[in-house]
């Protein structure tokens, strides 16, 4: 009798294991009904009271179960790790594995087409219709205010490392006829705007042969090659003396800036940055760096300032997207004072704070060089426009 029972259990062992594996997480998901709602997860639907509401319940319950099923995170991690290690696949279209060990930010959102973040900065990219009119407005406005800013358009990784992109994109990304190049060549761009813009794609492709510009697993740039970009930028725009002593360097393993898009997969790269303390440069990063306008600095978040007593006593003001964070310290080699402000959150400022920020930024213009620094995807697709249009300076007051 006992052997018969065990034989039956043996024949149904697979079914028993599957039921057990589903029942335990299911029971855990029931406990989730007593927890506070997580705004990042689908909420538990309310009890239906009409026939139509009953018909709408199944997909709502399915969505809630999918988000609250027991051990959900563990299952997601296991799936991510398995797919990555076997096929170099990611759970999101936003990251892509290229060639030669390099990874790319493939899309800026989950709802756009495949490789959107790569094709827009390579040969088939087409800048927004608003780009050239705003570039003309930007420089015209500053010139009317008595200031002469410059714009560094940083070529991003797919254009700088075309040999490393997925094979289907190599030809497209090898082209130098990119969206940024076509904007600079457009007759609609005012000559004074064109003279104030530098897009060093060819130069960066040459620099990469001897120095680091983009860590293999990063979207943003970092590395000793940034110093070379700083030097050619200063030569292009201001003929700044470059005979400052080189900065000390530090090297470390840095986690990928794309890791927040997936869990369970650890991507790291070798990173080279200036050792500011060892180089005699006083540095500050974050919202506490500007006691002159503390509330504004905390809202902006990505701000920094540097003081170099060995450099010429001149100020560099850097207004940027997120590509300014890693570049700003390299400019501190050549300026006594560098102030950096990322504009990704300027839209959160009140009108009063905006005016306060403008007064601080554009103080003492005679002793200040102004550099806008945006990567090609930001400069060509309205990140520059959206981040700076509210902080344009007023024109000079007419002389009496």
mmCIF file of C-alpha atoms in Angstrom:
data_model
loop_
_atom_site.group_PDB
_atom_site.id
_atom_site.type_symbol
_atom_site.label_atom_id
_atom_site.label_comp_id
_atom_site.label_asym_id
_atom_site.label_seq_id
_atom_site.Cartn_x
_atom_site.Cartn_y
_atom_site.Cartn_z
ATOM 1 C CA UNK A 1 0.000 0.000 0.000
ATOM 2 C CA UNK A 2 2.750 2.419 1.006
ATOM 3 C CA UNK A 3 4.701 1.676 -2.144
ATOM 4 C CA UNK A 4 1.598 2.425 -4.216
ATOM 5 C CA UNK A 5 1.172 5.850 -2.520
ATOM 6 C CA UNK A 6 4.828 6.704 -3.053
ATOM 7 C CA UNK A 7 4.567 5.577 -6.664
ATOM 8 C CA UNK A 8 1.599 7.896 -7.203
ATOM 9 C CA UNK A 9 3.458 10.767 -5.529
ATOM 10 C CA UNK A 10 6.455 10.055 -7.744
ATOM 11 C CA UNK A 11 4.339 10.106 -10.888
ATOM 12 C CA UNK A 12 2.837 13.452 -9.868
ATOM 13 C CA UNK A 13 5.980 14.990 -8.326
ATOM 14 C CA UNK A 14 6.447 17.486 -11.157
ATOM 15 C CA UNK A 15 2.854 18.690 -10.763
ATOM 16 C CA UNK A 16 3.291 18.967 -6.998
ATOM 17 C CA UNK A 17 6.479 21.026 -7.393
ATOM 18 C CA UNK A 18 4.829 23.388 -9.881
ATOM 19 C CA UNK A 19 1.778 23.858 -7.658
ATOM 20 C CA UNK A 20 4.008 24.493 -4.641
ATOM 21 C CA UNK A 21 6.137 26.990 -6.586
ATOM 22 C CA UNK A 22 3.013 28.921 -7.563
ATOM 23 C CA UNK A 23 1.052 28.663 -4.325
ATOM 24 C CA UNK A 24 3.760 30.128 -2.086
ATOM 25 C CA UNK A 25 4.271 33.304 -4.160
ATOM 26 C CA UNK A 26 0.503 33.568 -4.649
ATOM 27 C CA UNK A 27 -0.061 33.497 -0.879
ATOM 28 C CA UNK A 28 2.615 36.163 -0.490
ATOM 29 C CA UNK A 29 0.849 38.337 -3.061
ATOM 30 C CA UNK A 30 -2.360 38.152 -1.000
ATOM 31 C CA UNK A 31 -0.448 39.739 1.881
ATOM 32 C CA UNK A 32 0.303 42.650 -0.429
ATOM 33 C CA UNK A 33 -3.359 43.707 -0.261
ATOM 34 C CA UNK A 34 -2.712 44.889 3.322
ATOM 35 C CA UNK A 35 0.360 46.982 2.449
ATOM 36 C CA UNK A 36 0.311 50.684 1.502
ATOM 37 C CA UNK A 37 0.100 51.323 -2.225
ATOM 38 C CA UNK A 38 3.432 51.669 -4.005
ATOM 39 C CA UNK A 39 3.130 54.479 -6.614
ATOM 40 C CA UNK A 40 5.472 52.563 -8.913
ATOM 41 C CA UNK A 41 3.212 49.487 -8.981
ATOM 42 C CA UNK A 42 -0.274 48.902 -10.340
ATOM 43 C CA UNK A 43 -2.831 49.588 -7.562
ATOM 44 C CA UNK A 44 -5.406 47.025 -6.453
ATOM 45 C CA UNK A 45 -8.615 47.778 -8.386
ATOM 46 C CA UNK A 46 -11.672 48.829 -6.434
ATOM 47 C CA UNK A 47 -14.599 46.450 -6.074
ATOM 48 C CA UNK A 48 -16.850 46.689 -9.176
ATOM 49 C CA UNK A 49 -20.486 47.733 -8.812
ATOM 50 C CA UNK A 50 -21.701 47.725 -12.416
ATOM 51 C CA UNK A 51 -21.694 45.127 -15.215
ATOM 52 C CA UNK A 52 -19.251 47.264 -17.195
ATOM 53 C CA UNK A 53 -16.910 47.494 -14.198
ATOM 54 C CA UNK A 54 -17.019 43.692 -13.841
ATOM 55 C CA UNK A 55 -16.016 43.313 -17.498
ATOM 56 C CA UNK A 56 -13.063 45.667 -16.932
ATOM 57 C CA UNK A 57 -11.827 43.800 -13.855
ATOM 58 C CA UNK A 58 -9.832 40.873 -15.352
ATOM 59 C CA UNK A 59 -7.045 42.941 -17.018
ATOM 60 C CA UNK A 60 -6.839 45.200 -13.950
ATOM 61 C CA UNK A 61 -6.452 42.219 -11.618
ATOM 62 C CA UNK A 62 -3.922 40.635 -13.969
ATOM 63 C CA UNK A 63 -1.850 43.839 -13.924
ATOM 64 C CA UNK A 64 -1.995 43.977 -10.125
ATOM 65 C CA UNK A 65 -0.981 40.314 -9.769
ATOM 66 C CA UNK A 66 1.905 40.813 -12.196
ATOM 67 C CA UNK A 67 3.249 43.657 -10.064
ATOM 68 C CA UNK A 68 2.647 42.011 -6.659
ATOM 69 C CA UNK A 69 3.270 38.314 -7.272
ATOM 70 C CA UNK A 70 5.437 36.849 -4.520
ATOM 71 C CA UNK A 71 9.195 36.732 -5.213
ATOM 72 C CA UNK A 72 8.528 38.932 -8.261
ATOM 73 C CA UNK A 73 11.845 40.759 -7.909
ATOM 74 C CA UNK A 74 13.753 37.485 -7.561
ATOM 75 C CA UNK A 75 12.158 36.127 -10.713
ATOM 76 C CA UNK A 76 12.991 39.320 -12.605
ATOM 77 C CA UNK A 77 16.612 39.195 -11.441
ATOM 78 C CA UNK A 78 16.918 35.539 -12.455
ATOM 79 C CA UNK A 79 15.485 36.280 -15.900
ATOM 80 C CA UNK A 80 17.777 39.282 -16.377
ATOM 81 C CA UNK A 81 20.892 37.381 -15.329
ATOM 82 C CA UNK A 82 20.050 34.375 -17.486
ATOM 83 C CA UNK A 83 19.324 36.396 -20.625
ATOM 84 C CA UNK A 84 22.396 38.579 -20.149
ATOM 85 C CA UNK A 85 24.854 35.749 -19.560
ATOM 86 C CA UNK A 86 23.527 33.538 -22.340
ATOM 87 C CA UNK A 87 22.654 36.075 -25.032
ATOM 88 C CA UNK A 88 23.907 39.534 -23.899
ATOM 89 C CA UNK A 89 20.265 40.615 -23.881
ATOM 90 C CA UNK A 90 18.795 43.293 -21.624
ATOM 91 C CA UNK A 91 15.226 43.462 -20.304
ATOM 92 C CA UNK A 92 14.845 46.916 -21.890
ATOM 93 C CA UNK A 93 15.276 48.308 -25.392
ATOM 94 C CA UNK A 94 17.092 51.220 -23.734
ATOM 95 C CA UNK A 95 20.422 49.364 -23.520
ATOM 96 C CA UNK A 96 22.222 47.483 -26.286
ATOM 97 C CA UNK A 97 25.321 45.323 -26.442
ATOM 98 C CA UNK A 98 27.527 46.391 -29.304
ATOM 99 C CA UNK A 99 30.868 44.958 -30.362
ATOM 100 C CA UNK A 100 34.305 44.754 -28.753
ATOM 101 C CA UNK A 101 32.871 44.767 -25.237
ATOM 102 C CA UNK A 102 31.080 48.123 -25.494
ATOM 103 C CA UNK A 103 27.516 48.851 -24.353
ATOM 104 C CA UNK A 104 25.301 51.680 -25.554
ATOM 105 C CA UNK A 105 22.315 53.688 -24.429
ATOM 106 C CA UNK A 106 20.076 52.493 -27.247
ATOM 107 C CA UNK A 107 16.880 54.443 -26.536
ATOM 108 C CA UNK A 108 15.919 57.323 -24.255
ATOM 109 C CA UNK A 109 12.481 55.857 -23.495
ATOM 110 C CA UNK A 110 10.735 52.494 -23.531
ATOM 111 C CA UNK A 111 8.125 53.690 -26.031
ATOM 112 C CA UNK A 112 10.429 54.759 -28.881
ATOM 113 C CA UNK A 113 11.830 52.700 -31.721
ATOM 114 C CA UNK A 114 14.867 50.401 -31.467
ATOM 115 C CA UNK A 115 18.238 52.182 -31.338
ATOM 116 C CA UNK A 116 16.554 55.618 -31.238
ATOM 117 C CA UNK A 117 19.326 57.149 -29.099
ATOM 118 C CA UNK A 118 21.956 55.874 -31.541
ATOM 119 C CA UNK A 119 20.396 56.613 -34.916
ATOM 120 C CA UNK A 120 19.536 60.185 -33.942
ATOM 121 C CA UNK A 121 23.216 61.040 -33.395
ATOM 122 C CA UNK A 122 24.552 59.035 -36.340
ATOM 123 C CA UNK A 123 24.258 59.568 -40.086
ATOM 124 C CA UNK A 124 20.475 59.369 -40.460
ATOM 125 C CA UNK A 125 19.640 61.663 -37.560
ATOM 126 C CA UNK A 126 17.667 64.805 -38.337
ATOM 127 C CA UNK A 127 17.656 67.677 -35.852
ATOM 128 C CA UNK A 128 14.349 69.049 -34.622
ATOM 129 C CA UNK A 129 12.863 71.895 -36.648
ATOM 130 C CA UNK A 130 13.218 74.116 -33.575
ATOM 131 C CA UNK A 131 16.990 73.632 -33.284
ATOM 132 C CA UNK A 132 18.402 76.160 -35.762
ATOM 133 C CA UNK A 133 15.923 78.928 -34.867
ATOM 134 C CA UNK A 134 16.768 78.505 -31.192
ATOM 135 C CA UNK A 135 20.531 78.485 -31.779
ATOM 136 C CA UNK A 136 20.138 81.750 -33.696
ATOM 137 C CA UNK A 137 18.053 83.168 -30.862
ATOM 138 C CA UNK A 138 20.486 81.982 -28.194
ATOM 139 C CA UNK A 139 23.501 83.762 -29.618
ATOM 140 C CA UNK A 140 21.590 86.823 -30.795
ATOM 141 C CA UNK A 141 20.161 87.285 -27.301
ATOM 142 C CA UNK A 142 23.508 86.946 -25.564
ATOM 143 C CA UNK A 143 25.211 89.277 -28.026
ATOM 144 C CA UNK A 144 22.488 91.857 -27.388
ATOM 145 C CA UNK A 145 23.287 91.507 -23.685
ATOM 146 C CA UNK A 146 26.948 92.241 -24.332
ATOM 147 C CA UNK A 147 28.141 88.651 -23.845
ATOM 148 C CA UNK A 148 29.746 86.200 -26.258
ATOM 149 C CA UNK A 149 29.065 82.588 -25.193
ATOM 150 C CA UNK A 150 30.274 79.488 -26.997
ATOM 151 C CA UNK A 151 28.692 76.064 -27.494
ATOM 152 C CA UNK A 152 30.555 72.759 -27.344
ATOM 153 C CA UNK A 153 28.469 69.989 -28.940
ATOM 154 C CA UNK A 154 29.900 66.717 -27.629
ATOM 155 C CA UNK A 155 29.816 63.808 -30.055
ATOM 156 C CA UNK A 156 28.312 60.868 -28.182
ATOM 157 C CA UNK A 157 29.617 57.301 -28.071
ATOM 158 C CA UNK A 158 27.887 55.766 -31.138
ATOM 159 C CA UNK A 159 29.392 58.450 -33.387
ATOM 160 C CA UNK A 160 32.828 58.342 -31.725
ATOM 161 C CA UNK A 161 33.086 54.525 -31.663
ATOM 162 C CA UNK A 162 31.227 53.437 -34.820
ATOM 163 C CA UNK A 163 33.295 50.254 -34.978
ATOM 164 C CA UNK A 164 31.741 49.175 -31.671
ATOM 165 C CA UNK A 165 28.043 49.671 -32.424
ATOM 166 C CA UNK A 166 25.838 46.696 -33.407
ATOM 167 C CA UNK A 167 26.909 45.496 -36.853
ATOM 168 C CA UNK A 168 23.730 46.758 -38.581
ATOM 169 C CA UNK A 169 24.569 50.326 -37.533
ATOM 170 C CA UNK A 170 28.301 50.461 -38.306
ATOM 171 C CA UNK A 171 27.976 52.090 -41.725
ATOM 172 C CA UNK A 172 25.426 54.628 -40.496
ATOM 173 C CA UNK A 173 27.452 55.622 -37.447
ATOM 174 C CA UNK A 174 30.748 55.800 -39.369
ATOM 175 C CA UNK A 175 29.392 58.718 -41.393
ATOM 176 C CA UNK A 176 30.454 62.238 -40.391
ATOM 177 C CA UNK A 177 27.333 63.692 -42.004
ATOM 178 C CA UNK A 178 25.380 63.690 -38.747
ATOM 179 C CA UNK A 179 22.498 65.851 -37.542
ATOM 180 C CA UNK A 180 24.923 68.217 -35.796
ATOM 181 C CA UNK A 181 27.148 68.484 -38.880
ATOM 182 C CA UNK A 182 24.159 69.315 -41.089
ATOM 183 C CA UNK A 183 22.963 71.990 -38.676
ATOM 184 C CA UNK A 184 26.391 73.630 -38.738
ATOM 185 C CA UNK A 185 26.390 73.537 -42.547
ATOM 186 C CA UNK A 186 22.867 74.894 -42.911
ATOM 187 C CA UNK A 187 22.491 78.318 -44.547
ATOM 188 C CA UNK A 188 19.676 78.999 -42.069
ATOM 189 C CA UNK A 189 22.191 79.121 -39.197
ATOM 190 C CA UNK A 190 23.428 82.665 -38.656
ATOM 191 C CA UNK A 191 27.167 83.151 -39.267
ATOM 192 C CA UNK A 192 27.707 84.497 -35.743
ATOM 193 C CA UNK A 193 26.053 81.363 -34.334
ATOM 194 C CA UNK A 194 28.116 79.043 -36.536
ATOM 195 C CA UNK A 195 31.344 80.741 -35.444
ATOM 196 C CA UNK A 196 30.429 80.111 -31.803
ATOM 197 C CA UNK A 197 29.737 76.361 -32.085
ATOM 198 C CA UNK A 198 32.334 73.572 -31.970
ATOM 199 C CA UNK A 199 31.422 69.959 -32.800
ATOM 200 C CA UNK A 200 34.665 67.968 -32.515
ATOM 201 C CA UNK A 201 33.540 64.623 -33.956
ATOM 202 C CA UNK A 202 36.628 64.115 -36.113
ATOM 203 C CA UNK A 203 38.910 65.281 -33.306
ATOM 204 C CA UNK A 204 37.304 62.937 -30.767
ATOM 205 C CA UNK A 205 37.650 59.976 -33.119
ATOM 206 C CA UNK A 206 41.357 60.723 -33.267
ATOM 207 C CA UNK A 207 41.724 61.309 -29.517
ATOM 208 C CA UNK A 208 40.112 57.935 -28.708
ATOM 209 C CA UNK A 209 43.091 56.152 -30.278
ATOM 210 C CA UNK A 210 45.317 57.213 -27.373
ATOM 211 C CA UNK A 211 43.034 58.254 -24.503
ATOM 212 C CA UNK A 212 39.726 57.300 -22.911
ATOM 213 C CA UNK A 213 36.603 59.285 -23.795
ATOM 214 C CA UNK A 214 33.726 56.924 -22.937
ATOM 215 C CA UNK A 215 34.034 54.003 -20.494
ATOM 216 C CA UNK A 216 32.869 50.799 -22.184
ATOM 217 C CA UNK A 217 29.666 50.482 -20.170
ATOM 218 C CA UNK A 218 28.735 54.177 -19.858
ATOM 219 C CA UNK A 219 26.385 56.513 -21.687
ATOM 220 C CA UNK A 220 28.152 59.630 -20.343
ATOM 221 C CA UNK A 221 31.742 60.444 -21.129
ATOM 222 C CA UNK A 222 34.698 60.276 -18.756
ATOM 223 C CA UNK A 223 38.431 59.754 -19.099
ATOM 224 C CA UNK A 224 41.764 61.443 -19.714
ATOM 225 C CA UNK A 225 40.685 62.222 -23.280
ATOM 226 C CA UNK A 226 38.407 64.912 -21.868
ATOM 227 C CA UNK A 227 41.453 67.033 -21.090
ATOM 228 C CA UNK A 228 42.369 66.983 -24.765
ATOM 229 C CA UNK A 229 38.826 68.025 -25.715
ATOM 230 C CA UNK A 230 39.065 70.855 -23.175
ATOM 231 C CA UNK A 231 42.346 72.038 -24.688
ATOM 232 C CA UNK A 232 41.122 72.087 -28.288
ATOM 233 C CA UNK A 233 37.900 73.807 -27.168
ATOM 234 C CA UNK A 234 39.802 76.573 -25.396
ATOM 235 C CA UNK A 235 42.095 76.975 -28.410
ATOM 236 C CA UNK A 236 39.102 77.112 -30.741
ATOM 237 C CA UNK A 237 37.225 79.760 -28.791
ATOM 238 C CA UNK A 238 39.437 81.866 -26.521
ATOM 239 C CA UNK A 239 43.110 81.149 -27.232
ATOM 240 C CA UNK A 240 43.405 80.401 -23.503
ATOM 241 C CA UNK A 241 46.973 79.736 -22.279
ATOM 242 C CA UNK A 242 47.439 75.983 -21.988
ATOM 243 C CA UNK A 243 50.779 75.926 -20.165
ATOM 244 C CA UNK A 244 49.278 74.886 -16.840
ATOM 245 C CA UNK A 245 50.810 71.850 -15.076
ATOM 246 C CA UNK A 246 48.979 68.593 -15.803
ATOM 247 C CA UNK A 247 46.556 67.332 -13.196
ATOM 248 C CA UNK A 248 47.145 64.218 -11.154
ATOM 249 C CA UNK A 249 44.912 61.307 -12.151
ATOM 250 C CA UNK A 250 42.989 58.652 -10.293
ATOM 251 C CA UNK A 251 41.807 55.353 -11.759
ATOM 252 C CA UNK A 252 39.033 53.140 -10.450
ATOM 253 C CA UNK A 253 36.359 50.632 -11.399
ATOM 254 C CA UNK A 254 33.150 52.567 -11.961
ATOM 255 C CA UNK A 255 29.650 51.098 -12.121
ATOM 256 C CA UNK A 256 27.730 51.776 -15.316
ATOM 257 C CA UNK A 257 25.524 54.876 -15.381
ATOM 258 C CA UNK A 258 22.915 52.706 -17.153
ATOM 259 C CA UNK A 259 22.582 50.131 -14.362
ATOM 260 C CA UNK A 260 19.423 51.750 -12.986
ATOM 261 C CA UNK A 261 17.582 50.428 -16.037
ATOM 262 C CA UNK A 262 17.901 46.800 -14.956
ATOM 263 C CA UNK A 263 18.507 44.797 -11.797
ATOM 264 C CA UNK A 264 20.728 41.794 -11.242
ATOM 265 C CA UNK A 265 23.331 42.712 -13.872
ATOM 266 C CA UNK A 266 26.529 44.438 -12.758
ATOM 267 C CA UNK A 267 28.379 46.405 -15.426
ATOM 268 C CA UNK A 268 31.672 48.129 -14.591
ATOM 269 C CA UNK A 269 34.362 49.996 -16.487
ATOM 270 C CA UNK A 270 37.839 51.340 -15.928
ATOM 271 C CA UNK A 271 37.453 55.075 -15.302
ATOM 272 C CA UNK A 272 40.081 57.837 -15.322
ATOM 273 C CA UNK A 273 39.365 61.153 -13.605
ATOM 274 C CA UNK A 274 41.451 64.082 -12.346
ATOM 275 C CA UNK A 275 42.552 63.838 -8.737
ATOM 276 C CA UNK A 276 41.566 67.378 -7.854
ATOM 277 C CA UNK A 277 42.873 67.379 -4.294
ATOM 278 C CA UNK A 278 46.279 66.065 -5.343
ATOM 279 C CA UNK A 279 46.297 68.673 -8.119
ATOM 280 C CA UNK A 280 45.786 71.530 -5.661
ATOM 281 C CA UNK A 281 42.244 72.304 -6.828
ATOM 282 C CA UNK A 282 39.465 72.956 -4.351
ATOM 283 C CA UNK A 283 36.305 71.224 -5.570
ATOM 284 C CA UNK A 284 32.673 71.130 -4.498
ATOM 285 C CA UNK A 285 29.856 69.031 -5.968
ATOM 286 C CA UNK A 286 26.136 69.347 -5.274
ATOM 287 C CA UNK A 287 23.500 71.693 -3.986
ATOM 288 C CA UNK A 288 25.535 72.998 -1.054
ATOM 289 C CA UNK A 289 28.216 74.503 -3.302
ATOM 290 C CA UNK A 290 26.485 77.821 -3.883
ATOM 291 C CA UNK A 291 25.558 79.535 -0.613
ATOM 292 C CA UNK A 292 24.878 82.633 -2.709
ATOM 293 C CA UNK A 293 21.671 80.942 -3.938
ATOM 294 C CA UNK A 294 21.240 77.741 -1.899
ATOM 295 C CA UNK A 295 17.600 76.979 -2.759
ATOM 296 C CA UNK A 296 18.271 77.232 -6.482
ATOM 297 C CA UNK A 297 21.404 75.083 -6.291
ATOM 298 C CA UNK A 298 19.516 72.364 -4.406
ATOM 299 C CA UNK A 299 16.768 72.301 -7.055
ATOM 300 C CA UNK A 300 19.285 72.062 -9.878
ATOM 301 C CA UNK A 301 21.227 69.357 -8.006
ATOM 302 C CA UNK A 302 23.883 68.740 -10.660
ATOM 303 C CA UNK A 303 26.075 71.763 -9.943
ATOM 304 C CA UNK A 304 29.746 72.118 -9.045
ATOM 305 C CA UNK A 305 32.484 74.693 -8.590
ATOM 306 C CA UNK A 306 36.263 74.631 -8.593
ATOM 307 C CA UNK A 307 39.017 76.968 -7.447
ATOM 308 C CA UNK A 308 42.557 76.664 -8.768
ATOM 309 C CA UNK A 309 44.987 79.165 -7.204
ATOM 310 C CA UNK A 310 47.665 78.215 -9.749
ATOM 311 C CA UNK A 311 45.594 79.056 -12.828
ATOM 312 C CA UNK A 312 44.920 82.491 -14.384
ATOM 313 C CA UNK A 313 42.439 84.559 -12.362
ATOM 314 C CA UNK A 314 39.521 84.193 -14.719
ATOM 315 C CA UNK A 315 36.096 82.585 -14.359
ATOM 316 C CA UNK A 316 34.597 79.948 -16.639
ATOM 317 C CA UNK A 317 30.816 79.542 -16.467
ATOM 318 C CA UNK A 318 29.639 76.171 -17.811
ATOM 319 C CA UNK A 319 25.937 75.717 -18.563
ATOM 320 C CA UNK A 320 25.243 72.138 -19.592
ATOM 321 C CA UNK A 321 23.161 69.016 -19.754
ATOM 322 C CA UNK A 322 24.328 65.952 -17.789
ATOM 323 C CA UNK A 323 27.512 65.764 -19.868
ATOM 324 C CA UNK A 324 28.904 68.760 -17.992
ATOM 325 C CA UNK A 325 29.461 66.939 -14.692
ATOM 326 C CA UNK A 326 32.510 64.923 -15.775
ATOM 327 C CA UNK A 327 33.936 67.611 -18.056
ATOM 328 C CA UNK A 328 33.884 70.616 -15.720
ATOM 329 C CA UNK A 329 36.764 69.435 -13.469
ATOM 330 C CA UNK A 330 39.100 69.205 -16.461
ATOM 331 C CA UNK A 331 38.582 72.896 -17.250
ATOM 332 C CA UNK A 332 39.718 73.730 -13.714
ATOM 333 C CA UNK A 333 43.266 73.115 -14.911
ATOM 334 C CA UNK A 334 43.067 76.336 -16.945
ATOM 335 C CA UNK A 335 40.844 78.689 -14.903
ATOM 336 C CA UNK A 336 41.150 80.114 -11.427
ATOM 337 C CA UNK A 337 37.397 79.648 -11.003
ATOM 338 C CA UNK A 338 34.973 77.265 -12.727
ATOM 339 C CA UNK A 339 31.234 77.217 -12.002
ATOM 340 C CA UNK A 340 29.052 74.517 -13.541
ATOM 341 C CA UNK A 341 25.240 74.381 -13.714
ATOM 342 C CA UNK A 342 23.215 71.591 -15.326
ATOM 343 C CA UNK A 343 19.909 72.860 -16.737
ATOM 344 C CA UNK A 344 17.913 69.613 -16.577
ATOM 345 C CA UNK A 345 15.784 71.047 -13.746
ATOM 346 C CA UNK A 346 15.598 74.763 -14.545
ATOM 347 C CA UNK A 347 11.911 74.310 -15.387
ATOM 348 C CA UNK A 348 11.286 73.676 -11.669
ATOM 349 C CA UNK A 349 12.454 77.160 -10.660
ATOM 350 C CA UNK A 350 9.941 79.864 -9.807
ATOM 351 C CA UNK A 351 10.046 83.104 -11.832
ATOM 352 C CA UNK A 352 11.697 84.813 -8.861
ATOM 353 C CA UNK A 353 14.340 82.088 -8.594
ATOM 354 C CA UNK A 354 14.963 82.260 -12.330
ATOM 355 C CA UNK A 355 15.702 85.988 -12.106
ATOM 356 C CA UNK A 356 17.954 85.420 -9.097
ATOM 357 C CA UNK A 357 19.862 82.721 -10.962
ATOM 358 C CA UNK A 358 20.350 84.920 -14.023
ATOM 359 C CA UNK A 359 21.760 87.760 -11.921
ATOM 360 C CA UNK A 360 24.240 85.377 -10.331
ATOM 361 C CA UNK A 361 25.271 83.622 -13.549
ATOM 362 C CA UNK A 362 25.903 86.725 -15.595
ATOM 363 C CA UNK A 363 27.646 88.836 -12.999
ATOM 364 C CA UNK A 364 31.007 90.366 -13.888
ATOM 365 C CA UNK A 365 30.859 89.452 -17.615
ATOM 366 C CA UNK A 366 34.186 91.136 -18.414
ATOM 367 C CA UNK A 367 36.075 88.495 -16.415
ATOM 368 C CA UNK A 368 33.908 85.515 -17.416
ATOM 369 C CA UNK A 369 33.989 83.092 -20.330
ATOM 370 C CA UNK A 370 30.647 81.339 -20.935
ATOM 371 C CA UNK A 371 30.528 77.816 -22.340
ATOM 372 C CA UNK A 372 27.362 75.905 -23.162
ATOM 373 C CA UNK A 373 28.160 72.182 -23.173
ATOM 374 C CA UNK A 374 25.579 69.698 -24.493
ATOM 375 C CA UNK A 375 25.953 66.307 -26.108
ATOM 376 C CA UNK A 376 24.743 66.029 -29.695
ATOM 377 C CA UNK A 377 21.482 64.373 -28.679
ATOM 378 C CA UNK A 378 20.776 67.236 -26.268
ATOM 379 C CA UNK A 379 21.849 70.069 -28.551
ATOM 380 C CA UNK A 380 19.950 68.827 -31.608
ATOM 381 C CA UNK A 381 16.753 67.603 -29.936
ATOM 382 C CA UNK A 382 15.603 70.431 -27.669
ATOM 383 C CA UNK A 383 17.333 69.556 -24.383
ATOM 384 C CA UNK A 384 19.413 72.703 -24.853
ATOM 385 C CA UNK A 385 16.373 74.774 -25.773
ATOM 386 C CA UNK A 386 14.160 73.491 -22.962
ATOM 387 C CA UNK A 387 16.878 73.914 -20.352
ATOM 388 C CA UNK A 388 18.081 77.400 -21.252
ATOM 389 C CA UNK A 389 15.253 79.381 -22.799
ATOM 390 C CA UNK A 390 14.102 80.676 -19.405
ATOM 391 C CA UNK A 391 17.568 81.828 -18.338
ATOM 392 C CA UNK A 392 18.484 83.912 -21.377
ATOM 393 C CA UNK A 393 19.814 87.323 -20.312
ATOM 394 C CA UNK A 394 17.976 90.605 -20.888
ATOM 395 C CA UNK A 395 19.426 93.054 -23.437
ATOM 396 C CA UNK A 396 21.743 95.805 -22.303
ATOM 397 C CA UNK A 397 19.932 98.896 -21.100
ATOM 398 C CA UNK A 398 20.047 101.701 -23.642
ATOM 399 C CA UNK A 399 22.561 104.406 -22.786
ATOM 400 C CA UNK A 400 21.014 107.723 -21.813
#
